[in-house]
Amino acid sequence: MAKNRPIKFRILELFLDEKEHWNYEIVSKVQEEYGMKGDYNRDSINFDIIELASGGMLKDVEQKVDEEGIYKNNFLLHKYRITDFGKVRGSDACLRYV
Amino acid sequence: MDRPEQKKAYGFGVNPGFKPGFLLLSLFFKIRRPYARLSITPDSVPDRPGKKPCLYGPGALSRGNTEKGDLYKGGVGVDLQALKRQESKRKISKGYMWALFCAVFWGIWYLPGTVVWVLNPFDEMYGVIAGTEGDAASLVVTAVLITAFNALTVMLALMLWNGVLGKYGELVRTLKEFHPCSKWFFLASVFGGPMAILGSFMAMGFIGGAFAAVAALLYPVIGSVLAYYWYGEKISKRAAMGIIVIIIGGITIFGGGLVTELAAGDVPWIGYLGGLMAAAGWGIEGAIAGKGLDISEPDVGLTLRFLGENIIWWIIIVPLLAIVGYPMYSFALQAFEPLTLLVLIFAGITFGFCYVCWYKSFPLIGVGRGQGIGNLYGLCAIIFIFLFFGDVPEWTILLGGALCVAGSFIMFTEETSELETLRGE
């Protein structure tokens, strides 16, 4: 699936490999795929991830401070993995389940 | 690090970025300056032999913090758990802030929503239809046209909003996903539009405004119960208590009028049906929208919800009423005069942003809390009507208002760890 589906769908799909991913990895991948440049789009995609976690579809498993400016200097970075509920919602959204 | 820098880390020190307005907001919403903007980093803290200072959060620089999860770097411990809690608090504060803005915009909306009834062509339309069909039918048919125009101006405001946010691409992508996603928003429009708004007007017309308002105040109960049983949204006892106190406050606000209206006797059952439709309609809308918002962006989802409502009014109901014989189009065309348009646009902007705030609060604090705080619209409406129309509130209104504020604070002060995720894994 490429950039022809809503961003939250794509984020869920990226997590459907059941591996843990840092938010900055997902954000940069989505930015690249959707051609969304700039800090505003970066933060907007990150907020989508936060909403998915808030909705119980992703679980926050690890955090670290961004000291190297990978995402944003001194920002708290999060590593997430998909939950069982996230897999169900992902399947509802006709996403490929790996 | 010298003492002033430490103060800054706690958020107490005055720094160049200090803004009085932010301070006021922070007192209310417990917002802290983002740690990301603090001027200290792990490397800026001097070594303290034998101590492990943590830099952020309530336990910042406290001695001997050995909480699991601390990150060591060069002998310095960063309390990640405190950072995470702080971030979580900010997220929840933002959710409550959106819900409160929803209540404020909803309260303001009552100004154009009231004024538009006495403007032509709606005033004239009401008179003409009442002459032949009676007051009740006239009220409902006129309400349909007003609500249709309201939906249209809301849609225009939302299209502008999405343009500014650069979300047209996401709007099209989400619209195309009818089966998994956008169907929820179209379904929400059925319950929020014709069911809730028409029901509200029916309650207003057949019983009275106070009854309609009280009936609508019950919608968070339906919304939160549905969200709990349907998709397992957590609702804590504290949040439930806050919602109940706000509802009691709302009933107290409108209680005097309610007693008068019910004491007038011969209350038609259709008025009660309207009240039930309003409470059930908005409650169900919130729960359904919550389902769609799981996998879509709130700004986009809301625009689709109003696209659905416009289709319902302008493609189904208005033409149907015209076919039945009501002069819908002739009066609709007369609405294009400056004052009426201005009031309709004002209504569209306030109602549109009320909904933007409502939908944005759901993914952050849940449907129950978002709707509970949104219920403060009753208090906001009284305040704005007092400010602009000069209607002096009675003591019951002040008491009810105090209860509403108390209920809100019960919810604001909820332990934020409860809200890290809105559902169980």
Short mmCIF file of C-alpha atoms in Angstrom, two decimals, chain B:
data_model
loop_
_atom_site.label_atom_id
_atom_site.label_comp_id
_atom_site.label_asym_id
_atom_site.label_seq_id
_atom_site.Cartn_x
_atom_site.Cartn_y
_atom_site.Cartn_z
CA MET B 1 23.87 24.99 36.95
CA ASP B 2 23.10 28.06 39.02
CA ARG B 3 19.95 28.56 41.03
CA PRO B 4 17.97 30.61 38.45
CA GLU B 5 18.45 27.88 35.88
CA GLN B 6 17.08 25.34 38.32
CA LYS B 7 14.02 27.53 38.84
CA LYS B 8 13.55 27.61 35.12
CA ALA B 9 13.64 23.84 35.02
CA TYR B 10 10.76 23.73 37.48
CA GLY B 11 8.81 26.28 35.44
CA PHE B 12 8.79 28.86 38.24
CA GLY B 13 11.38 31.28 36.92
CA VAL B 14 10.57 34.20 34.65
CA ASN B 15 12.29 33.75 31.33
CA PRO B 16 12.30 35.66 28.04
CA GLY B 17 9.49 33.50 26.70
CA PHE B 18 7.18 34.32 29.60
CA LYS B 19 3.62 35.09 28.54
CA PRO B 20 0.98 36.17 31.10
CA GLY B 21 -1.82 34.62 29.01
CA PHE B 22 -0.07 31.28 29.00
CA LEU B 23 0.31 31.51 32.77
CA LEU B 24 -3.44 31.97 33.19
CA LEU B 25 -4.15 29.04 30.88
CA SER B 26 -1.57 26.92 32.66
CA LEU B 27 -3.24 27.59 36.00
CA PHE B 28 -6.49 26.29 34.62
CA PHE B 29 -5.32 23.43 32.49
CA LYS B 30 -2.22 22.51 34.47
CA ILE B 31 -0.15 23.01 31.32
CA ARG B 32 3.57 22.99 31.90
CA ARG B 33 6.07 24.51 29.58
CA PRO B 34 7.23 21.71 27.33
CA TYR B 35 10.42 20.19 28.64
CA ALA B 36 11.66 20.27 25.08
CA ARG B 37 11.89 24.04 25.38
CA LEU B 38 13.73 24.03 28.66
CA SER B 39 17.19 25.37 28.45
CA ILE B 40 18.79 22.46 30.22
CA THR B 41 19.96 19.18 28.84
CA PRO B 42 21.45 16.18 30.60
CA ASP B 43 24.88 17.47 29.71
CA SER B 44 24.26 20.84 31.32
CA VAL B 45 23.90 19.39 34.81
CA PRO B 46 27.11 19.15 36.85
CA ASP B 47 28.22 15.89 38.31
CA ARG B 48 27.03 15.24 41.84
CA PRO B 49 29.05 12.48 43.35
CA GLY B 50 26.84 9.81 44.80
CA LYS B 51 23.65 11.48 43.62
CA LYS B 52 21.52 10.78 40.64
CA PRO B 53 19.63 13.93 39.75
CA CYS B 54 16.64 13.73 37.47
CA LEU B 55 16.08 16.70 35.29
CA TYR B 56 12.44 16.85 34.43
CA GLY B 57 9.03 16.59 35.96
CA PRO B 58 7.78 16.82 39.53
CA GLY B 59 10.73 14.90 40.89
CA ALA B 60 13.29 16.98 39.05
CA LEU B 61 16.66 17.19 40.78
CA SER B 62 15.33 15.22 43.69
CA ARG B 63 17.90 13.18 45.52
CA GLY B 64 18.25 9.48 45.17
CA ASN B 65 15.63 8.98 42.51
CA THR B 66 16.06 5.40 41.48
CA GLU B 67 12.84 4.95 39.59
CA LYS B 68 13.05 2.20 37.01
CA GLY B 69 13.42 3.64 33.56
CA ASP B 70 15.93 6.34 34.36
CA LEU B 71 18.42 6.81 31.60
CA TYR B 72 22.07 7.09 32.50
CA LYS B 73 24.36 9.15 30.39
CA GLY B 74 27.68 10.32 31.61
CA GLY B 75 26.64 9.71 35.20
CA VAL B 76 23.38 11.68 34.83
CA GLY B 77 19.95 10.11 35.24
CA VAL B 78 16.99 11.40 33.25
CA ASP B 79 13.69 10.43 34.86
CA LEU B 80 11.94 9.08 31.79
CA GLN B 81 8.87 8.05 33.75
CA ALA B 82 8.46 11.63 34.98
CA LEU B 83 8.94 12.90 31.44
CA LYS B 84 6.37 10.46 30.17
CA ARG B 85 3.88 11.48 32.86
CA GLN B 86 4.46 15.12 32.01
CA GLU B 87 3.87 14.47 28.33
CA SER B 88 0.75 12.49 29.12
CA LYS B 89 -0.57 15.34 31.26
CA ARG B 90 -0.03 17.80 28.43
CA LYS B 91 -1.89 15.55 26.02
CA ILE B 92 -4.86 15.24 28.37
CA SER B 93 -4.87 18.97 29.15
CA LYS B 94 -5.03 19.56 25.42
CA GLY B 95 -8.02 17.21 25.16
CA TYR B 96 -9.86 19.04 27.94
CA MET B 97 -8.94 22.37 26.36
CA TRP B 98 -10.52 21.31 23.06
CA ALA B 99 -13.66 20.16 24.89
CA LEU B 100 -13.91 23.46 26.77
CA PHE B 101 -13.47 25.46 23.57
CA CYS B 102 -16.27 23.32 22.14
CA ALA B 103 -18.52 24.46 24.99
CA VAL B 104 -17.56 28.12 24.46
CA PHE B 105 -18.20 28.03 20.69
CA TRP B 106 -21.45 26.13 21.26
CA GLY B 107 -22.51 28.80 23.76
CA ILE B 108 -21.66 31.58 21.31
CA TRP B 109 -23.57 29.75 18.56
CA TYR B 110 -26.80 30.37 20.50
CA LEU B 111 -26.51 34.07 19.59
CA PRO B 112 -26.79 33.70 15.79
CA GLY B 113 -28.93 30.58 16.36
CA THR B 114 -31.50 32.71 18.20
CA VAL B 115 -31.24 35.83 16.04
CA VAL B 116 -31.71 34.01 12.72
CA TRP B 117 -35.31 33.10 13.64
CA VAL B 118 -36.39 36.75 13.56
CA LEU B 119 -34.66 37.52 10.27
CA ASN B 120 -36.25 37.24 6.87
CA PRO B 121 -36.88 35.04 5.04
CA PHE B 122 -37.22 32.67 8.02
CA ASP B 123 -39.52 34.96 10.01
CA GLU B 124 -41.80 35.40 7.01
CA MET B 125 -41.62 31.69 6.17
CA TYR B 126 -42.73 30.77 9.68
CA GLY B 127 -45.72 33.13 9.40
CA VAL B 128 -46.77 31.92 5.96
CA ILE B 129 -46.63 28.19 6.81
CA ALA B 130 -48.23 28.71 10.26
CA GLY B 131 -51.17 30.39 8.51
CA THR B 132 -52.02 27.24 6.60
CA GLU B 133 -50.44 24.31 8.45
CA GLY B 134 -50.37 25.45 12.08
CA ASP B 135 -47.55 26.57 14.38
CA ALA B 136 -46.07 23.15 15.07
CA ALA B 137 -45.61 22.12 11.45
CA SER B 138 -44.38 25.59 10.58
CA LEU B 139 -41.76 25.45 13.32
CA VAL B 140 -40.38 22.12 12.15
CA VAL B 141 -40.32 23.06 8.44
CA THR B 142 -38.65 26.42 9.12
CA ALA B 143 -36.17 24.66 11.42
CA VAL B 144 -35.30 22.29 8.57
CA LEU B 145 -34.39 25.20 6.28
CA ILE B 146 -32.42 27.02 9.00
CA THR B 147 -30.56 23.82 9.91
CA ALA B 148 -29.84 23.12 6.25
CA PHE B 149 -28.28 26.59 5.86
CA ASN B 150 -26.41 26.08 9.12
CA ALA B 151 -24.96 22.82 7.78
CA LEU B 152 -23.99 24.57 4.54
CA THR B 153 -22.13 27.42 6.26
CA VAL B 154 -20.46 24.95 8.65
CA MET B 155 -19.25 23.02 5.60
CA LEU B 156 -17.81 26.21 4.06
CA ALA B 157 -16.02 27.04 7.33
CA LEU B 158 -14.63 23.50 7.53
CA MET B 159 -13.41 23.52 3.94
CA LEU B 160 -11.55 26.74 4.69
CA TRP B 161 -10.17 25.19 7.89
CA ASN B 162 -8.95 22.08 6.06
CA GLY B 163 -7.41 24.25 3.35
CA VAL B 164 -5.43 26.19 5.95
CA LEU B 165 -4.28 22.91 7.54
CA GLY B 166 -3.38 21.48 4.12
CA LYS B 167 -5.62 18.47 4.54
CA TYR B 168 -7.52 18.30 1.24
CA GLY B 169 -5.42 15.29 0.17
CA GLU B 170 -6.23 13.45 3.40
CA LEU B 171 -9.89 14.44 3.02
CA VAL B 172 -10.09 12.78 -0.41
CA ARG B 173 -8.17 9.71 0.78
CA THR B 174 -10.50 9.26 3.76
CA LEU B 175 -13.65 9.90 1.72
CA LYS B 176 -12.66 7.06 -0.63
CA GLU B 177 -12.43 4.63 2.30
CA PHE B 178 -16.17 4.32 2.71
CA HIS B 179 -16.38 0.79 4.06
CA PRO B 180 -13.71 0.93 6.77
CA CYS B 181 -13.91 4.58 7.70
CA SER B 182 -16.07 7.30 6.16
CA LYS B 183 -19.29 5.29 6.60
CA TRP B 184 -19.02 6.02 10.34
CA PHE B 185 -19.06 9.75 9.71
CA PHE B 186 -22.02 9.55 7.33
CA LEU B 187 -23.84 7.48 9.93
CA ALA B 188 -22.90 10.04 12.61
CA SER B 189 -24.43 12.76 10.44
CA VAL B 190 -27.78 10.93 10.40
CA PHE B 191 -27.89 10.84 14.20
CA GLY B 192 -26.36 14.28 14.77
CA GLY B 193 -28.29 16.12 12.08
CA PRO B 194 -31.90 15.10 11.46
CA MET B 195 -32.30 13.10 14.69
CA ALA B 196 -30.65 15.34 17.29
CA ILE B 197 -31.22 18.79 15.81
CA LEU B 198 -34.73 18.09 14.57
CA GLY B 199 -35.54 16.43 17.90
CA SER B 200 -34.24 19.48 19.72
CA PHE B 201 -36.45 21.78 17.65
CA MET B 202 -39.44 19.48 18.23
CA ALA B 203 -38.83 19.62 21.99
CA MET B 204 -38.50 23.40 21.79
CA GLY B 205 -41.63 23.83 19.72
CA PHE B 206 -43.95 21.43 21.55
CA ILE B 207 -42.76 21.89 25.17
CA GLY B 208 -40.22 24.70 25.45
CA GLY B 209 -36.60 25.76 25.19
CA ALA B 210 -35.71 24.80 28.76
CA PHE B 211 -36.99 21.25 28.32
CA ALA B 212 -35.08 20.91 25.05
CA ALA B 213 -31.87 22.11 26.72
CA VAL B 214 -32.23 19.76 29.71
CA ALA B 215 -33.02 16.81 27.47
CA ALA B 216 -29.95 17.51 25.34
CA LEU B 217 -27.76 17.73 28.45
CA LEU B 218 -28.29 14.03 29.00
CA TYR B 219 -26.44 13.09 25.82
CA PRO B 220 -23.03 12.33 27.46
CA VAL B 221 -24.68 9.54 29.46
CA ILE B 222 -25.80 7.85 26.26
CA GLY B 223 -22.49 8.62 24.51
CA SER B 224 -20.26 7.28 27.27
CA VAL B 225 -22.39 4.17 27.94
CA LEU B 226 -22.42 3.33 24.23
CA ALA B 227 -18.67 3.93 23.88
CA TYR B 228 -18.07 1.68 26.90
CA TYR B 229 -20.20 -1.25 25.76
CA TRP B 230 -19.52 -0.95 22.04
CA TYR B 231 -15.75 -0.55 21.92
CA GLY B 232 -14.65 -0.72 25.53
CA GLU B 233 -13.77 2.91 26.14
CA LYS B 234 -12.68 3.23 29.75
CA ILE B 235 -14.71 5.57 31.93
CA SER B 236 -13.45 6.01 35.48
CA LYS B 237 -15.71 6.57 38.49
CA ARG B 238 -14.31 10.07 38.81
CA ALA B 239 -15.12 10.95 35.19
CA ALA B 240 -18.61 9.47 35.60
CA MET B 241 -19.10 11.55 38.75
CA GLY B 242 -17.96 14.70 36.93
CA ILE B 243 -20.42 14.04 34.10
CA ILE B 244 -23.27 13.50 36.58
CA VAL B 245 -22.47 16.73 38.49
CA ILE B 246 -22.40 18.70 35.22
CA ILE B 247 -25.77 17.21 34.23
CA ILE B 248 -27.28 18.09 37.64
CA GLY B 249 -25.84 21.60 37.17
CA GLY B 250 -27.46 21.84 33.75
CA ILE B 251 -30.81 20.66 35.08
CA THR B 252 -30.54 23.29 37.86
CA ILE B 253 -29.80 25.98 35.25
CA PHE B 254 -32.89 25.18 33.23
CA GLY B 255 -34.92 23.75 36.13
CA GLY B 256 -37.12 26.80 36.76
CA GLY B 257 -38.17 27.06 33.14
CA LEU B 258 -38.67 23.31 32.96
CA VAL B 259 -41.12 23.31 35.89
CA THR B 260 -43.06 26.21 34.34
CA GLU B 261 -43.22 24.47 30.98
CA LEU B 262 -44.33 21.14 32.41
CA ALA B 263 -46.83 22.84 34.78
CA ALA B 264 -48.49 24.46 31.77
CA GLY B 265 -50.22 21.09 31.31
CA ASP B 266 -51.23 19.08 28.27
CA VAL B 267 -47.66 18.39 27.23
CA PRO B 268 -47.82 16.51 23.93
CA TRP B 269 -45.91 13.22 23.74
CA ILE B 270 -44.22 14.40 20.54
CA GLY B 271 -42.34 16.98 22.61
CA TYR B 272 -40.93 14.24 24.85
CA LEU B 273 -40.06 12.24 21.77
CA GLY B 274 -38.14 15.26 20.49
CA GLY B 275 -36.21 15.51 23.76
CA LEU B 276 -35.33 11.83 23.59
CA MET B 277 -34.24 12.22 19.96
CA ALA B 278 -31.91 15.09 20.91
CA ALA B 279 -30.22 13.22 23.78
CA ALA B 280 -30.01 9.91 21.93
CA GLY B 281 -28.99 11.55 18.63
CA TRP B 282 -25.99 13.49 19.95
CA GLY B 283 -24.96 10.64 22.25
CA ILE B 284 -25.04 8.09 19.43
CA GLU B 285 -23.30 10.51 17.08
CA GLY B 286 -20.38 10.86 19.50
CA ALA B 287 -20.00 7.12 19.95
CA ILE B 288 -20.16 6.45 16.20
CA ALA B 289 -17.75 9.29 15.44
CA GLY B 290 -15.36 7.85 18.04
CA LYS B 291 -15.30 4.62 16.05
CA GLY B 292 -14.43 6.45 12.83
CA LEU B 293 -11.89 8.68 14.56
CA ASP B 294 -9.87 5.59 15.56
CA ILE B 295 -8.43 5.48 12.08
CA SER B 296 -8.87 8.98 10.67
CA GLU B 297 -7.93 12.55 11.45
CA PRO B 298 -10.54 14.57 13.39
CA ASP B 299 -10.59 17.60 11.04
CA VAL B 300 -11.14 15.36 8.06
CA GLY B 301 -13.68 13.09 9.78
CA LEU B 302 -15.73 16.04 10.91
CA THR B 303 -15.83 17.52 7.41
CA LEU B 304 -17.15 14.20 6.10
CA ARG B 305 -19.77 14.18 8.85
CA PHE B 306 -21.02 17.59 7.66
CA LEU B 307 -20.80 16.51 4.02
CA GLY B 308 -23.23 13.75 5.04
CA GLU B 309 -25.51 16.19 6.82
CA ASN B 310 -25.58 18.53 3.80
CA ILE B 311 -26.53 15.60 1.57
CA ILE B 312 -29.33 14.66 3.98
CA TRP B 313 -30.78 18.18 4.13
CA TRP B 314 -30.18 19.53 0.62
CA ILE B 315 -30.56 16.36 -1.48
CA ILE B 316 -33.15 14.44 0.54
CA ILE B 317 -35.22 16.39 3.07
CA VAL B 318 -35.52 19.88 1.50
CA PRO B 319 -36.53 18.46 -1.94
CA LEU B 320 -38.97 16.06 -0.23
CA LEU B 321 -40.63 18.92 1.64
CA ALA B 322 -40.76 20.91 -1.60
CA ILE B 323 -42.45 17.98 -3.35
CA VAL B 324 -44.98 17.77 -0.50
CA GLY B 325 -45.82 21.40 -1.19
CA TYR B 326 -43.86 23.57 1.22
CA PRO B 327 -42.28 26.68 -0.38
CA MET B 328 -38.73 25.62 0.47
CA TYR B 329 -36.83 26.89 -2.58
CA SER B 330 -38.55 30.25 -2.84
CA PHE B 331 -37.64 31.07 0.77
CA ALA B 332 -34.17 29.51 0.45
CA LEU B 333 -33.35 31.86 -2.44
CA GLN B 334 -34.44 34.86 -0.35
CA ALA B 335 -31.81 34.03 2.27
CA PHE B 336 -29.12 35.61 0.11
CA GLU B 337 -29.33 39.07 1.62
CA PRO B 338 -26.44 40.66 3.54
CA LEU B 339 -27.69 40.58 7.15
CA THR B 340 -29.14 37.07 6.95
CA LEU B 341 -26.01 35.78 5.24
CA LEU B 342 -23.81 37.45 7.85
CA VAL B 343 -25.73 35.82 10.71
CA LEU B 344 -25.71 32.44 8.94
CA ILE B 345 -21.95 32.67 8.37
CA PHE B 346 -21.44 33.60 12.03
CA ALA B 347 -23.53 30.57 12.97
CA GLY B 348 -21.52 28.38 10.58
CA ILE B 349 -18.17 29.50 11.96
CA THR B 350 -19.14 29.08 15.63
CA PHE B 351 -20.95 25.77 15.12
CA GLY B 352 -18.18 24.49 12.82
CA PHE B 353 -15.42 25.22 15.29
CA CYS B 354 -17.52 23.93 18.15
CA TYR B 355 -17.59 20.61 16.30
CA VAL B 356 -13.88 20.82 15.38
CA CYS B 357 -13.05 21.12 19.07
CA TRP B 358 -15.54 18.38 20.03
CA TYR B 359 -14.11 15.85 17.57
CA LYS B 360 -10.50 16.77 18.42
CA SER B 361 -11.13 16.08 22.09
CA PHE B 362 -12.46 12.53 21.55
CA PRO B 363 -9.17 10.80 20.60
CA LEU B 364 -7.38 12.47 23.53
CA ILE B 365 -9.79 12.16 26.46
CA GLY B 366 -12.53 9.90 25.12
CA VAL B 367 -16.12 10.39 24.07
CA GLY B 368 -17.55 10.46 27.63
CA ARG B 369 -15.23 13.16 28.96
CA GLY B 370 -15.32 15.18 25.73
CA GLN B 371 -19.10 15.22 25.79
CA GLY B 372 -19.21 15.88 29.56
CA ILE B 373 -17.06 19.01 29.30
CA GLY B 374 -18.84 19.95 26.07
CA ASN B 375 -21.99 20.03 28.18
CA LEU B 376 -20.72 23.26 29.70
CA TYR B 377 -22.30 24.84 26.62
CA GLY B 378 -25.43 25.35 28.74
CA LEU B 379 -23.51 27.59 31.13
CA CYS B 380 -21.63 29.34 28.30
CA ALA B 381 -24.89 30.01 26.46
CA ILE B 382 -26.36 31.65 29.57
CA ILE B 383 -23.26 33.83 29.95
CA PHE B 384 -23.20 34.93 26.31
CA ILE B 385 -26.94 35.53 26.20
CA PHE B 386 -26.57 37.66 29.34
CA LEU B 387 -23.66 39.60 27.81
CA PHE B 388 -25.23 40.22 24.42
CA PHE B 389 -28.99 40.19 25.05
CA GLY B 390 -28.99 41.40 28.68
CA ASP B 391 -31.12 38.54 30.06
CA VAL B 392 -30.22 38.59 33.76
CA PRO B 393 -29.68 35.08 35.14
CA GLU B 394 -31.67 33.90 38.17
CA TRP B 395 -30.11 32.37 41.30
CA THR B 396 -30.87 28.85 40.08
CA ILE B 397 -28.75 29.57 37.04
CA LEU B 398 -25.85 30.73 39.19
CA LEU B 399 -26.14 27.61 41.38
CA GLY B 400 -26.32 25.38 38.32
CA GLY B 401 -23.34 27.18 36.82
CA ALA B 402 -21.32 26.56 39.99
CA LEU B 403 -22.21 22.86 39.82
CA CYS B 404 -21.13 22.71 36.18
CA VAL B 405 -17.76 24.24 37.03
CA ALA B 406 -17.38 21.86 40.01
CA GLY B 407 -18.15 18.88 37.77
CA SER B 408 -15.52 20.05 35.29
CA PHE B 409 -12.89 20.31 38.00
CA ILE B 410 -13.73 16.81 39.23
CA MET B 411 -12.81 15.63 35.74
CA PHE B 412 -9.79 17.93 35.23
CA THR B 413 -8.20 16.68 38.44
CA GLU B 414 -8.45 13.04 37.48
CA GLU B 415 -5.21 11.07 37.74
CA THR B 416 -3.73 11.28 34.25
CA SER B 417 -2.19 7.80 34.34
CA GLU B 418 -5.79 6.55 34.07
CA LEU B 419 -5.98 8.22 30.69
CA GLU B 420 -2.76 7.08 29.09
CA THR B 421 -4.85 4.88 26.85
CA LEU B 422 -8.60 5.22 26.55
CA ARG B 423 -9.09 1.49 26.08
CA GLY B 424 -7.67 -1.63 27.58
CA GLU B 425 -5.18 -3.45 25.44
#
